[in-house]
Coordinates of C-alpha atoms and ligand atoms in Angstrom, one line a residue:
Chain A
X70 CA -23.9 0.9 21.3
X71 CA -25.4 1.2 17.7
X72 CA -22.8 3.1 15.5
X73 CA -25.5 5.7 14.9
X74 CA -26.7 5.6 18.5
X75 CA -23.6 6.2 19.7
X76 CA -22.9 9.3 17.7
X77 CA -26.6 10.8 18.6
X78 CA -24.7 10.3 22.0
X79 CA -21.6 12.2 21.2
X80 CA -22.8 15.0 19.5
X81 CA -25.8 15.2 22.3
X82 CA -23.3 15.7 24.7
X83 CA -21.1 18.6 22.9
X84 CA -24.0 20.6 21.6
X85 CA -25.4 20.2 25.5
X86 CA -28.6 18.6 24.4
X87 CA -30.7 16.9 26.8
X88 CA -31.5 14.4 24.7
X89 CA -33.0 12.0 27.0
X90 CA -35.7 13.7 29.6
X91 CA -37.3 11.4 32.6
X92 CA -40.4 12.9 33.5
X93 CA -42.4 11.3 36.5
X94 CA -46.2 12.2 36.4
X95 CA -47.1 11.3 39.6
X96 CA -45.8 9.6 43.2
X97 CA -48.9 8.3 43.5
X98 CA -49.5 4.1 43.2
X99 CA -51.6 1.8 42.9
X100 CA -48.6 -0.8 44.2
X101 CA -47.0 -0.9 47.3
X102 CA -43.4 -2.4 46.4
X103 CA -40.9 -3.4 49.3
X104 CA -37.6 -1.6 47.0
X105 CA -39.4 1.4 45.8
X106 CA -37.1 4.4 46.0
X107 CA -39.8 7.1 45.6
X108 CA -40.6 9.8 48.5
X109 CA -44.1 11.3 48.5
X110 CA -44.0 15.0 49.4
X111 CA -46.7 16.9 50.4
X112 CA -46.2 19.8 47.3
X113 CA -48.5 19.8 44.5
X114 CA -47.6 17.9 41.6
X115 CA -47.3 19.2 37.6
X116 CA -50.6 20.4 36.5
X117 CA -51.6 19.4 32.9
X118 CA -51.1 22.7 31.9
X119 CA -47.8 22.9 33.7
X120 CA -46.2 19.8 32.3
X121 CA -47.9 20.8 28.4
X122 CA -45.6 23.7 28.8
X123 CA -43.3 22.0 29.9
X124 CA -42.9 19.7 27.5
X125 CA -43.0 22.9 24.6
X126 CA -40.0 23.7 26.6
X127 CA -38.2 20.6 27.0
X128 CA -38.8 19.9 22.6
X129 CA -37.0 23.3 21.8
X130 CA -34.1 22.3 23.8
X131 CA -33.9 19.1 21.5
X132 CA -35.0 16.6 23.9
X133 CA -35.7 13.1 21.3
X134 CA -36.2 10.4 24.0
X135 CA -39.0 11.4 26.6
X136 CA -39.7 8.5 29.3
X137 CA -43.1 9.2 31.4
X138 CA -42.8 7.5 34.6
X139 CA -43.8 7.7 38.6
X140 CA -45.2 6.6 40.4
X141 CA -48.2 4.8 37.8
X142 CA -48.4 7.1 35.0
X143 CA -52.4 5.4 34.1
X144 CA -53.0 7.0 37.7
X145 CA -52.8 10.1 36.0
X146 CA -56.4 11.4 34.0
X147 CA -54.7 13.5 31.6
X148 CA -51.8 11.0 30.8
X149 CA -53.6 10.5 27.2
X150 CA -53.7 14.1 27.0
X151 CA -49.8 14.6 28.2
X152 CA -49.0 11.7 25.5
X153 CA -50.7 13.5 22.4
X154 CA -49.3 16.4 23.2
X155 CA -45.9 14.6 23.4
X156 CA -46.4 13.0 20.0
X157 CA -47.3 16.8 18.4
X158 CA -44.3 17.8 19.6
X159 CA -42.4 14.7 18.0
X160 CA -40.8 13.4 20.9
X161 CA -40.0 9.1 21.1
X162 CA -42.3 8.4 23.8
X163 CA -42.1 5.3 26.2
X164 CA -43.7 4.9 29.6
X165 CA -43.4 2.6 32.7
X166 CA -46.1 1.4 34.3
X167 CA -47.3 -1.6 36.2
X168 CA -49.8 -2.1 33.3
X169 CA -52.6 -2.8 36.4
X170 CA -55.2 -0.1 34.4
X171 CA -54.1 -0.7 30.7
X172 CA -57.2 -1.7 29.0
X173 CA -57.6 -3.0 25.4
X174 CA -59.0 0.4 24.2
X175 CA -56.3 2.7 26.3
X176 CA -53.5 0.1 24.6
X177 CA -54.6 0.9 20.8
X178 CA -55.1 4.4 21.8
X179 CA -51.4 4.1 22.8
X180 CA -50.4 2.3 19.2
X181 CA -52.4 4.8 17.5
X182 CA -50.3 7.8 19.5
X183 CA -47.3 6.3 18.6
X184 CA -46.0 5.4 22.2
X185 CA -42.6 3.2 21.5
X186 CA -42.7 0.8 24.3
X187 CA -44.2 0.6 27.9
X188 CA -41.9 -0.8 30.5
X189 CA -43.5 -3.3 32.4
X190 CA -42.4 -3.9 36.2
X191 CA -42.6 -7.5 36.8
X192 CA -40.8 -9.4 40.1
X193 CA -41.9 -13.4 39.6
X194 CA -43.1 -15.4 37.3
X195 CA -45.2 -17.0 40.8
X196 CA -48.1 -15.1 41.5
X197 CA -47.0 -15.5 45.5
X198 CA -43.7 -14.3 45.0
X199 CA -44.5 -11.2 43.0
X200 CA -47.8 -10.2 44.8
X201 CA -45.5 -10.6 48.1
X202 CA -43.0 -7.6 46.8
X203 CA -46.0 -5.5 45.3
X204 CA -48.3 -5.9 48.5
X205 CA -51.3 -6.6 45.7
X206 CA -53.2 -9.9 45.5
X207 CA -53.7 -10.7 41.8
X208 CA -51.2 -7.9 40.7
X209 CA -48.9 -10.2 38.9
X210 CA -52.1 -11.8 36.8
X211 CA -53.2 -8.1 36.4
X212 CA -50.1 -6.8 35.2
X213 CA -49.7 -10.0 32.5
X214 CA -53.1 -9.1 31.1
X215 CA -52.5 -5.8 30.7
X216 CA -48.7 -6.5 28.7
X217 CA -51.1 -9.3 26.5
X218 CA -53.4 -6.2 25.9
X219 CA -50.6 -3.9 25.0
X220 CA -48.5 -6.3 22.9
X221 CA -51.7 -7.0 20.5
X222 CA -52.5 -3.6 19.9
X223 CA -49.1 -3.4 18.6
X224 CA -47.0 -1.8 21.0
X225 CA -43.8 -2.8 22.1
X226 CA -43.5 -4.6 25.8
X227 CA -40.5 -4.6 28.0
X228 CA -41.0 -6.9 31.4
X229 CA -38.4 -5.2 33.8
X230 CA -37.6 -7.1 36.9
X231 CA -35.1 -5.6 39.6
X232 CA -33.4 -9.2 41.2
X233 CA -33.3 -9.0 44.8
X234 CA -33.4 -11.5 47.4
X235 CA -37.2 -12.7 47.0
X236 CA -36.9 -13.4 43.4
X237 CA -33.3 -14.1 42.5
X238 CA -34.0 -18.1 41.7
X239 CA -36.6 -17.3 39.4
X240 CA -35.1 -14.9 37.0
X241 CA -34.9 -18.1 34.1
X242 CA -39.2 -18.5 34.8
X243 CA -39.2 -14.3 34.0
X244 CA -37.3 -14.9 30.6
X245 CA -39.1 -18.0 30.0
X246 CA -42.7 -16.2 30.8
X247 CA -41.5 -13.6 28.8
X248 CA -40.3 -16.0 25.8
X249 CA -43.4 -17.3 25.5
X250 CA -45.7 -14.0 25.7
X251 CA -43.6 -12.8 22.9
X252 CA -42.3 -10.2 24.5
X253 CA -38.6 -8.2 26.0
X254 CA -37.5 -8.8 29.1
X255 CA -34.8 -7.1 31.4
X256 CA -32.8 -7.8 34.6
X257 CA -31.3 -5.5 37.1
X258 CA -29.5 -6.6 39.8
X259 CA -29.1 -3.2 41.7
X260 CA -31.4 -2.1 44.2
X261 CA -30.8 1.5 45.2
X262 CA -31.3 3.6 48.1
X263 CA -34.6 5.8 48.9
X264 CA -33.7 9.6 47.1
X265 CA -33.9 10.9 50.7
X266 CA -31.0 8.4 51.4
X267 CA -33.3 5.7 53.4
X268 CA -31.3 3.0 53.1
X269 CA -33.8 0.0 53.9
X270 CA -34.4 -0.8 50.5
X271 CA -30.4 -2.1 50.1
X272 CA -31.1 -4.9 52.4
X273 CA -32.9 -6.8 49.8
X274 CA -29.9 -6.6 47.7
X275 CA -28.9 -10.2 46.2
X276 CA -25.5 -11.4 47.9
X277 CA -22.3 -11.5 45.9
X278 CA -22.3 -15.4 45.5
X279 CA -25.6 -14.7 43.6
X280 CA -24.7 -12.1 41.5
X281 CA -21.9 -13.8 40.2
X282 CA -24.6 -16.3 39.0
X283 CA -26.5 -14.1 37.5
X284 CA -23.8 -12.5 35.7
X285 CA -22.1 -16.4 34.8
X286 CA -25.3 -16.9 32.7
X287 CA -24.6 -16.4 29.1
X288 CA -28.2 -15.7 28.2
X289 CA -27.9 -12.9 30.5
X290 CA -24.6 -11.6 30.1
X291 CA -23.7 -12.5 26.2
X292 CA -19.9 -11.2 26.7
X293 CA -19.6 -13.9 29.3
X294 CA -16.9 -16.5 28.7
X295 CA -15.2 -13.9 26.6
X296 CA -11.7 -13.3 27.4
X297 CA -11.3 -10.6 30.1
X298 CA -10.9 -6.7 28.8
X299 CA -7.9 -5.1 29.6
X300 CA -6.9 -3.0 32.3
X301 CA -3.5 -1.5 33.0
X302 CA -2.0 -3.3 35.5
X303 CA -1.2 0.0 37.9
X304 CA -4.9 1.2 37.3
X305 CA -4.2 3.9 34.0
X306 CA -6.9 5.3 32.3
X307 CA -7.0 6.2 29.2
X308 CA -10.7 7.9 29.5
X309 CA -9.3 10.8 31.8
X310 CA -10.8 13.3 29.8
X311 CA -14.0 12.2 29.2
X312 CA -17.4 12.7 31.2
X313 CA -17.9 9.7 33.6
X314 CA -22.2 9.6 32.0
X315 CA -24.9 11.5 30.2
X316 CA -26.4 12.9 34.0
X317 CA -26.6 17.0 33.2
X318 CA -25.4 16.1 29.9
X319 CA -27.4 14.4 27.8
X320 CA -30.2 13.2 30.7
X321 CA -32.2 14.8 32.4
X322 CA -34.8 14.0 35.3
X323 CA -37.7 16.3 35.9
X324 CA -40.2 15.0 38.9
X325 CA -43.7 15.3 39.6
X326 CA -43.3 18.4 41.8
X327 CA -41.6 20.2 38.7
X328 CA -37.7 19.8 40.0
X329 CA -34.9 19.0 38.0
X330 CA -32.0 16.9 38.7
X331 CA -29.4 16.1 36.6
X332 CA -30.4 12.3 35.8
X333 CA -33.1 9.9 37.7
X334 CA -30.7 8.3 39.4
X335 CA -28.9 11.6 40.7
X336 CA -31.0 13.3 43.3
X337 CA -29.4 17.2 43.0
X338 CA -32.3 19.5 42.6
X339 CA -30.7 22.2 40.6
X340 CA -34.3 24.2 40.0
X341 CA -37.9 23.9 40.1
X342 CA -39.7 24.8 36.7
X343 CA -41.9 26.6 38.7
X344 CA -39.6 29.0 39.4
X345 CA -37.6 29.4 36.3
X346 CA -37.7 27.9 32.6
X347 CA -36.4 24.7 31.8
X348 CA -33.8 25.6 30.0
X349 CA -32.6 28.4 32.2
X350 CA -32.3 25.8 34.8
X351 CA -30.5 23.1 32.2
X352 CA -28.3 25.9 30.9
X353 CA -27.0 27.6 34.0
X354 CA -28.0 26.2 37.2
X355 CA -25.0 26.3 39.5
X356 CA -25.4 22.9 40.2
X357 CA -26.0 21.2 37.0
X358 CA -22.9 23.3 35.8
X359 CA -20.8 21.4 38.4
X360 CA -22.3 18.2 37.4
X361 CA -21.4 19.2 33.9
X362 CA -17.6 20.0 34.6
X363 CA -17.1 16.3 36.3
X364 CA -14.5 14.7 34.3
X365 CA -13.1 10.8 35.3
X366 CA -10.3 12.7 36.1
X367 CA -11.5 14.4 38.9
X368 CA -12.9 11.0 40.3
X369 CA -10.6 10.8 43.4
X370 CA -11.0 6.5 43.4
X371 CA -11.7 5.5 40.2
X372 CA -9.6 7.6 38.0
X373 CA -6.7 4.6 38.8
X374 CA -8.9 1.7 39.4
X375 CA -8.0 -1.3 37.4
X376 CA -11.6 -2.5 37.8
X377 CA -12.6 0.2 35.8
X378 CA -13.2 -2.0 32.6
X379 CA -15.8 -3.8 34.5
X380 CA -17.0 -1.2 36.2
X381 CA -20.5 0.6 35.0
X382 CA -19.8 2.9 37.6
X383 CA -23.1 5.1 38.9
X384 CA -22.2 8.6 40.3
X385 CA -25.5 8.8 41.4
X386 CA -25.9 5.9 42.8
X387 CA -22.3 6.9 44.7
X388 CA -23.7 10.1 46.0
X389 CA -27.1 8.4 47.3
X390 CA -24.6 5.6 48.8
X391 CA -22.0 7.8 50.4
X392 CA -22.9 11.7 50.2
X393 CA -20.1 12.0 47.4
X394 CA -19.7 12.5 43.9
X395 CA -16.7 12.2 43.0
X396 CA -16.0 8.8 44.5
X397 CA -16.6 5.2 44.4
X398 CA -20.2 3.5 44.9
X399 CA -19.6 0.6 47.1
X400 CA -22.6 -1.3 45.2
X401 CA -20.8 -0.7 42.0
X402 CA -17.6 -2.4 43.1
X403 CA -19.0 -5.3 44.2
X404 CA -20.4 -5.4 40.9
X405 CA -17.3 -4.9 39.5
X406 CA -15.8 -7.3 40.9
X407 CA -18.0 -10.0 40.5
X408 CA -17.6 -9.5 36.9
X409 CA -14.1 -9.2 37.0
X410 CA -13.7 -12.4 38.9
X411 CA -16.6 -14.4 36.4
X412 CA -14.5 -12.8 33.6
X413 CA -11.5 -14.7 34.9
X414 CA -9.6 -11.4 35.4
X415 CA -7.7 -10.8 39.2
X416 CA -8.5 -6.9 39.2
X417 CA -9.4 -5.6 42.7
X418 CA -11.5 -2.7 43.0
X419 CA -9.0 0.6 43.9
X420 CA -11.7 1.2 46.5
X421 CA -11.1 -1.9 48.4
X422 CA -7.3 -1.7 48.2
X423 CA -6.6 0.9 49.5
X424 CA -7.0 3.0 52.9
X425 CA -10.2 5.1 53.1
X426 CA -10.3 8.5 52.5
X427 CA -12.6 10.6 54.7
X428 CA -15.3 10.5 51.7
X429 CA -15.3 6.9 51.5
X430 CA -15.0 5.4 55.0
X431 CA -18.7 4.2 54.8
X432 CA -18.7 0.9 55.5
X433 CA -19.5 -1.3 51.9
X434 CA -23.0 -3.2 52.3
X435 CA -21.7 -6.5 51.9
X436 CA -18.4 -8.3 52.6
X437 CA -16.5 -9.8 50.2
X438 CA -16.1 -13.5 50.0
Chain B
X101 CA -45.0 14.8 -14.0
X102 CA -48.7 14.3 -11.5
X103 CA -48.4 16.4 -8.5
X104 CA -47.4 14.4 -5.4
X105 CA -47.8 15.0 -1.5
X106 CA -45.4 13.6 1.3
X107 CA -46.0 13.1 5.0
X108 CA -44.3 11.4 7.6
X109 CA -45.4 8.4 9.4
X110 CA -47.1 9.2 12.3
X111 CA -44.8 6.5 14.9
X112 CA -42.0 8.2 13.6
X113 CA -40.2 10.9 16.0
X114 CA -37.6 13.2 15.5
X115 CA -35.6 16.4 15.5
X116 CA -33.3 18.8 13.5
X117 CA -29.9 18.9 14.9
X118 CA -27.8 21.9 13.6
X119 CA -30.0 21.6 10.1
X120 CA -29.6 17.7 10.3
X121 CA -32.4 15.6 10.9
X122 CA -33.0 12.3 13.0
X123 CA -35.9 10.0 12.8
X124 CA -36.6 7.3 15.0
X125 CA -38.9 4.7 13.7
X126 CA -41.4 3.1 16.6
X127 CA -41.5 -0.2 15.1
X128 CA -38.0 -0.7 15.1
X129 CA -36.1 1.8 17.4
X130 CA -33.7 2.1 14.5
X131 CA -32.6 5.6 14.0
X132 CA -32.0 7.5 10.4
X133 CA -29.9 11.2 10.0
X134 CA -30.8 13.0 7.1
X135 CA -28.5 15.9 5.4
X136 CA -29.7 19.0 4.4
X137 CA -31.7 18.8 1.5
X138 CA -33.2 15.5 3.0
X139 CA -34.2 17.2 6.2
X140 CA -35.9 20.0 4.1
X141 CA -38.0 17.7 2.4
X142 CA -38.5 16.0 6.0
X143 CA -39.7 19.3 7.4
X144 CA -41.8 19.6 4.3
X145 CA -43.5 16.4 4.3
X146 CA -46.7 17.8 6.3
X147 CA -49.3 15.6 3.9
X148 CA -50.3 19.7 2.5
X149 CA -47.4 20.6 0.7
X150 CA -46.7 19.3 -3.0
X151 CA -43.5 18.0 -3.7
X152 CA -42.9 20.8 -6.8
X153 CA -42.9 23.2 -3.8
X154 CA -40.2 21.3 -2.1
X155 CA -37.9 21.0 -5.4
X156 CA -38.7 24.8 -5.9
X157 CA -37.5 25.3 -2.3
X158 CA -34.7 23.1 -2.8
X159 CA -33.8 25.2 -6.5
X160 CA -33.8 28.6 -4.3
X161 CA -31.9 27.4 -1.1
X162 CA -28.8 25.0 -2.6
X163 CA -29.1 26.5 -5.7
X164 CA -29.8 23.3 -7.8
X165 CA -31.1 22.8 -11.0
X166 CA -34.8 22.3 -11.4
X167 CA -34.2 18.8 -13.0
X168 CA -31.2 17.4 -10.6
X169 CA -33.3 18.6 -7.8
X170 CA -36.6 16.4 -8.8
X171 CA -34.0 13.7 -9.5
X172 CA -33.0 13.9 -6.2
X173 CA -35.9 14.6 -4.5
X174 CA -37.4 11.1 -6.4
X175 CA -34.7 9.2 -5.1
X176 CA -34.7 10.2 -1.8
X177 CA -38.8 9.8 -1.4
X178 CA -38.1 6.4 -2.8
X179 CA -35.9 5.5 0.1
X180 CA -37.6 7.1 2.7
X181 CA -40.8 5.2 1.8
X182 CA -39.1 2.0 1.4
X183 CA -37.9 2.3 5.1
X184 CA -41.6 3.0 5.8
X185 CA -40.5 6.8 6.7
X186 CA -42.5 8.4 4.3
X187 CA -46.1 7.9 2.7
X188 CA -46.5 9.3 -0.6
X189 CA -50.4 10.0 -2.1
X190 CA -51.4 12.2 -5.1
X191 CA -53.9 14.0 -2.8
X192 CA -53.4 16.4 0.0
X193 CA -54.5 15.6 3.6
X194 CA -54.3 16.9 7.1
X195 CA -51.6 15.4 9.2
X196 CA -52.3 13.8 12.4
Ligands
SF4_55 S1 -24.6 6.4 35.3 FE1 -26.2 6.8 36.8 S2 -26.3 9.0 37.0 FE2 -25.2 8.5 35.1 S3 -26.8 8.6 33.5 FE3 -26.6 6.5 34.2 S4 -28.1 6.3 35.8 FE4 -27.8 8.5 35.5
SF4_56 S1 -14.9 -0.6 40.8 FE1 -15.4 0.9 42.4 S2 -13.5 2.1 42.5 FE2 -13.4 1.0 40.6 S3 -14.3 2.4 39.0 FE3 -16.0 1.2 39.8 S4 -16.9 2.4 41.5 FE4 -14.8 3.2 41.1

């Protein structure tokens, strides 16, 4: 992290500043997409007029970093609207989108806003492959146009593309596509659960043998090939003290039927801005207050894992996975220690050596070869 | 000295931080703090004010001297603009 980034972070975090806000706009899509996580509930979503208050809310608490998301934000008639009032209130605005409606006039009235970036969600570089994950024909040739539109009005472009089983060889055509638009690309190797903890999606997970491939490419991973990071050999941390992520510290995730949870990834609903103001509900919801007192300490697995060094352990990703908190995510430690073992180091995982406790006795998704 | 009007490049975002401010610039994600003085002149570059108000301002509230605080106030417009932070006109106009 950028030295000045990483202060923003710090100070974020002690003056309880949720400096980062999620806010999806909608569930509703025009993409059907075998991994997505998102439930559709039969409540009504933020009304303009709800989420512009909101959003008068969310800038006096200090929120910088505002992400509109969904669902597909251009669904959404008033997302020009939501944006301009976003930009009067001075937030950094990016959005995620599938880029299927962006025109070029609705792409230079997005330069002209002042959007930062729009995350594009890409899966193939092949029209079959990635029309086969979105359930679209012509999405992927859509969604192209509509980055090309975006990136010559001026605004920045991100392709994001979730590996998973259907797309896993293709990942260099992404990069390469991407290369020669002109524009970012991203890779994510994790496929989560449903937030109503269906677990279907985690069968499209790639296997270990392929994520270690994916994480042996230097392109991908530039600290690959460096020498291993050190880890105490019995597991010691020297991090004890400090929070295990920004989730109900820094982050925040507010959905389309007005909830708030502590990050996207963390489905606790600690209050509905319905019901009570934002920052009532940031400030002393019971359970954002718990989420807030979480230190690695208190993490009854990974507090003494050795793998911890190349470990970017989720907790909410471990509470969608096993129903706790406070423990290991199984999807993490594989991760872990694929990295581990491409890094050259012989860490294990303290979740996979020792006996399971009653929190973790879930069985891990994939075995270990 | 010809009267002079800030204001604040309309991709940039930002927000004062226990009287501190920090910008982030669209083009470039790169992020900038400001101290005190800076992020009253930040605040105050609304495309209305003139900057004699601002060094007035600054005069009364860190209890400068008139001409260390147009020094200052120079210099730091100077940087700003340079990072493309800040346009400077000699007319006043409505912000976006
Ligand atoms: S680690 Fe997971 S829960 Fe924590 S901030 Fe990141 S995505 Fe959210
Ligand atoms: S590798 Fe597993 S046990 Fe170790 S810190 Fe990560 S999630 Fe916890």
């Amino acid at each position: 992290m950028p030295e000045l980034t990483e202060w923003l972070f710090e100070r974020s975090v002690a003056l309880r500043i949720p400096l980062s806000v999620h806010v999806d706009l909608t569930m509703r899509c025009n993409e059907r997409c075998i991994h997505c996580y998102r439930v559709i509930e039969q409540r009504p979503e933020l009304t303009t007029q709800e989420l512009k208050g909101l959003l008068d809310d969310v800038a006096r608490a200090g929120t910088l970093y505002l992400t509109f998301s969904g669902g597909e934000v251009f669904l959404r008639k008033d997302l020009f609207e939501l944006v301009e009032h976003a930009r009067r209130l001075h937030f950094d605005v990016r959005l995620k989108s599938n880029a299927l409606l962006v025109t070029p006039e609705k792409a230079a009235r997005l330069r002209t806003l002042g959007v930062r970036q729009v995350d594009i969600s890409i899966y193939s570089a092949d029209p079959a492959v990635h029309d086969r994950v979105t359930k679209i024909p012509g999405s992927l040739e859509r969604s192209l146009q509509g980055a090309v539109m975006l990136r010559d009005a001026g605004v920045t472009v991100k392709l994001n593309c979730p590996l998973m089983k259907q797309n896993v060889g293709q990942y260099k055509d992404i990069r390469a596509l991407a290369e020669r638009l002109g524009i970012l690309c991203g890779f994510d190797p994790m496929i989560t659960a449903k937030n109503d903890g269906d677990r279907s999606p985690i069968a499209l997970r790639i296997s270990p043998k392929e994520l270690r491939t994916v994480l042996q490419d230097p392109t991908l991973n530039p600290s690959c090939g460096t020498p291993a990071a050190a880890s105490a050999p019995d597991g010691a941390r020297s991090d004890l003290d400090e929070v295990p992520c920004g989730a109900g510290h820094n982050a925040c995730y507010i959905s389309a039927y007005g909830d708030v949870m502590p990050c996207v990834a963390m489905p606790i609903a600690c209050g509905n801005v319905r019901d009570e103001p934002f920052a009532e509900i940031w400030h002393r919801s019971p359970e954002m207050l718990r989420v807030r007192a979480i230190r690695i300490r208190d993490l009854h697995t990974c507090s003494s894992c050795a793998a911890s060094p190349f470990c970017s352990r989720c907790p909410g990703q471990a509470l969608v996975e096993t129903g706790d908190l406070y423990g290991p995510s199984p999807a993490n430690c594989e991760h872990a220690l694929a990295r581990a073992q491409v890094a050259g180091s012989a860490v294990i995982p303290a979740s996979m050596l020792r006996a399971p406790t009653a929190s973790t006795r879930r069985p891990v998704e994939h075995s270990i070869d | 000295m010809p009267e002079q009007y800030l204001a604040r490049n309309s991709r940039t975002a930002w927000r004062v931080y226990d009287g501190e401010a920090v910008i982030l610039l669209a083009e470039d994600s790169t992020l900038n703090t400001l101290n005190a003085v800076g992020t009253l002149i930040w605040e105050g570059a609304d495309g209305k004010t003139p900057v004699s108000s601002l060094v007035g301002r600054i005069c009364t509230e860190f209890d400068v001297e008139p001409v260390q605080a147009e020094r200052d106030v120079t210099a730091f417009v100077d940087k700003l603009s340079q990072r493309g932070l800040l346009n400077v006109s000699a007319s006043p106009h409505e912000p976006r």
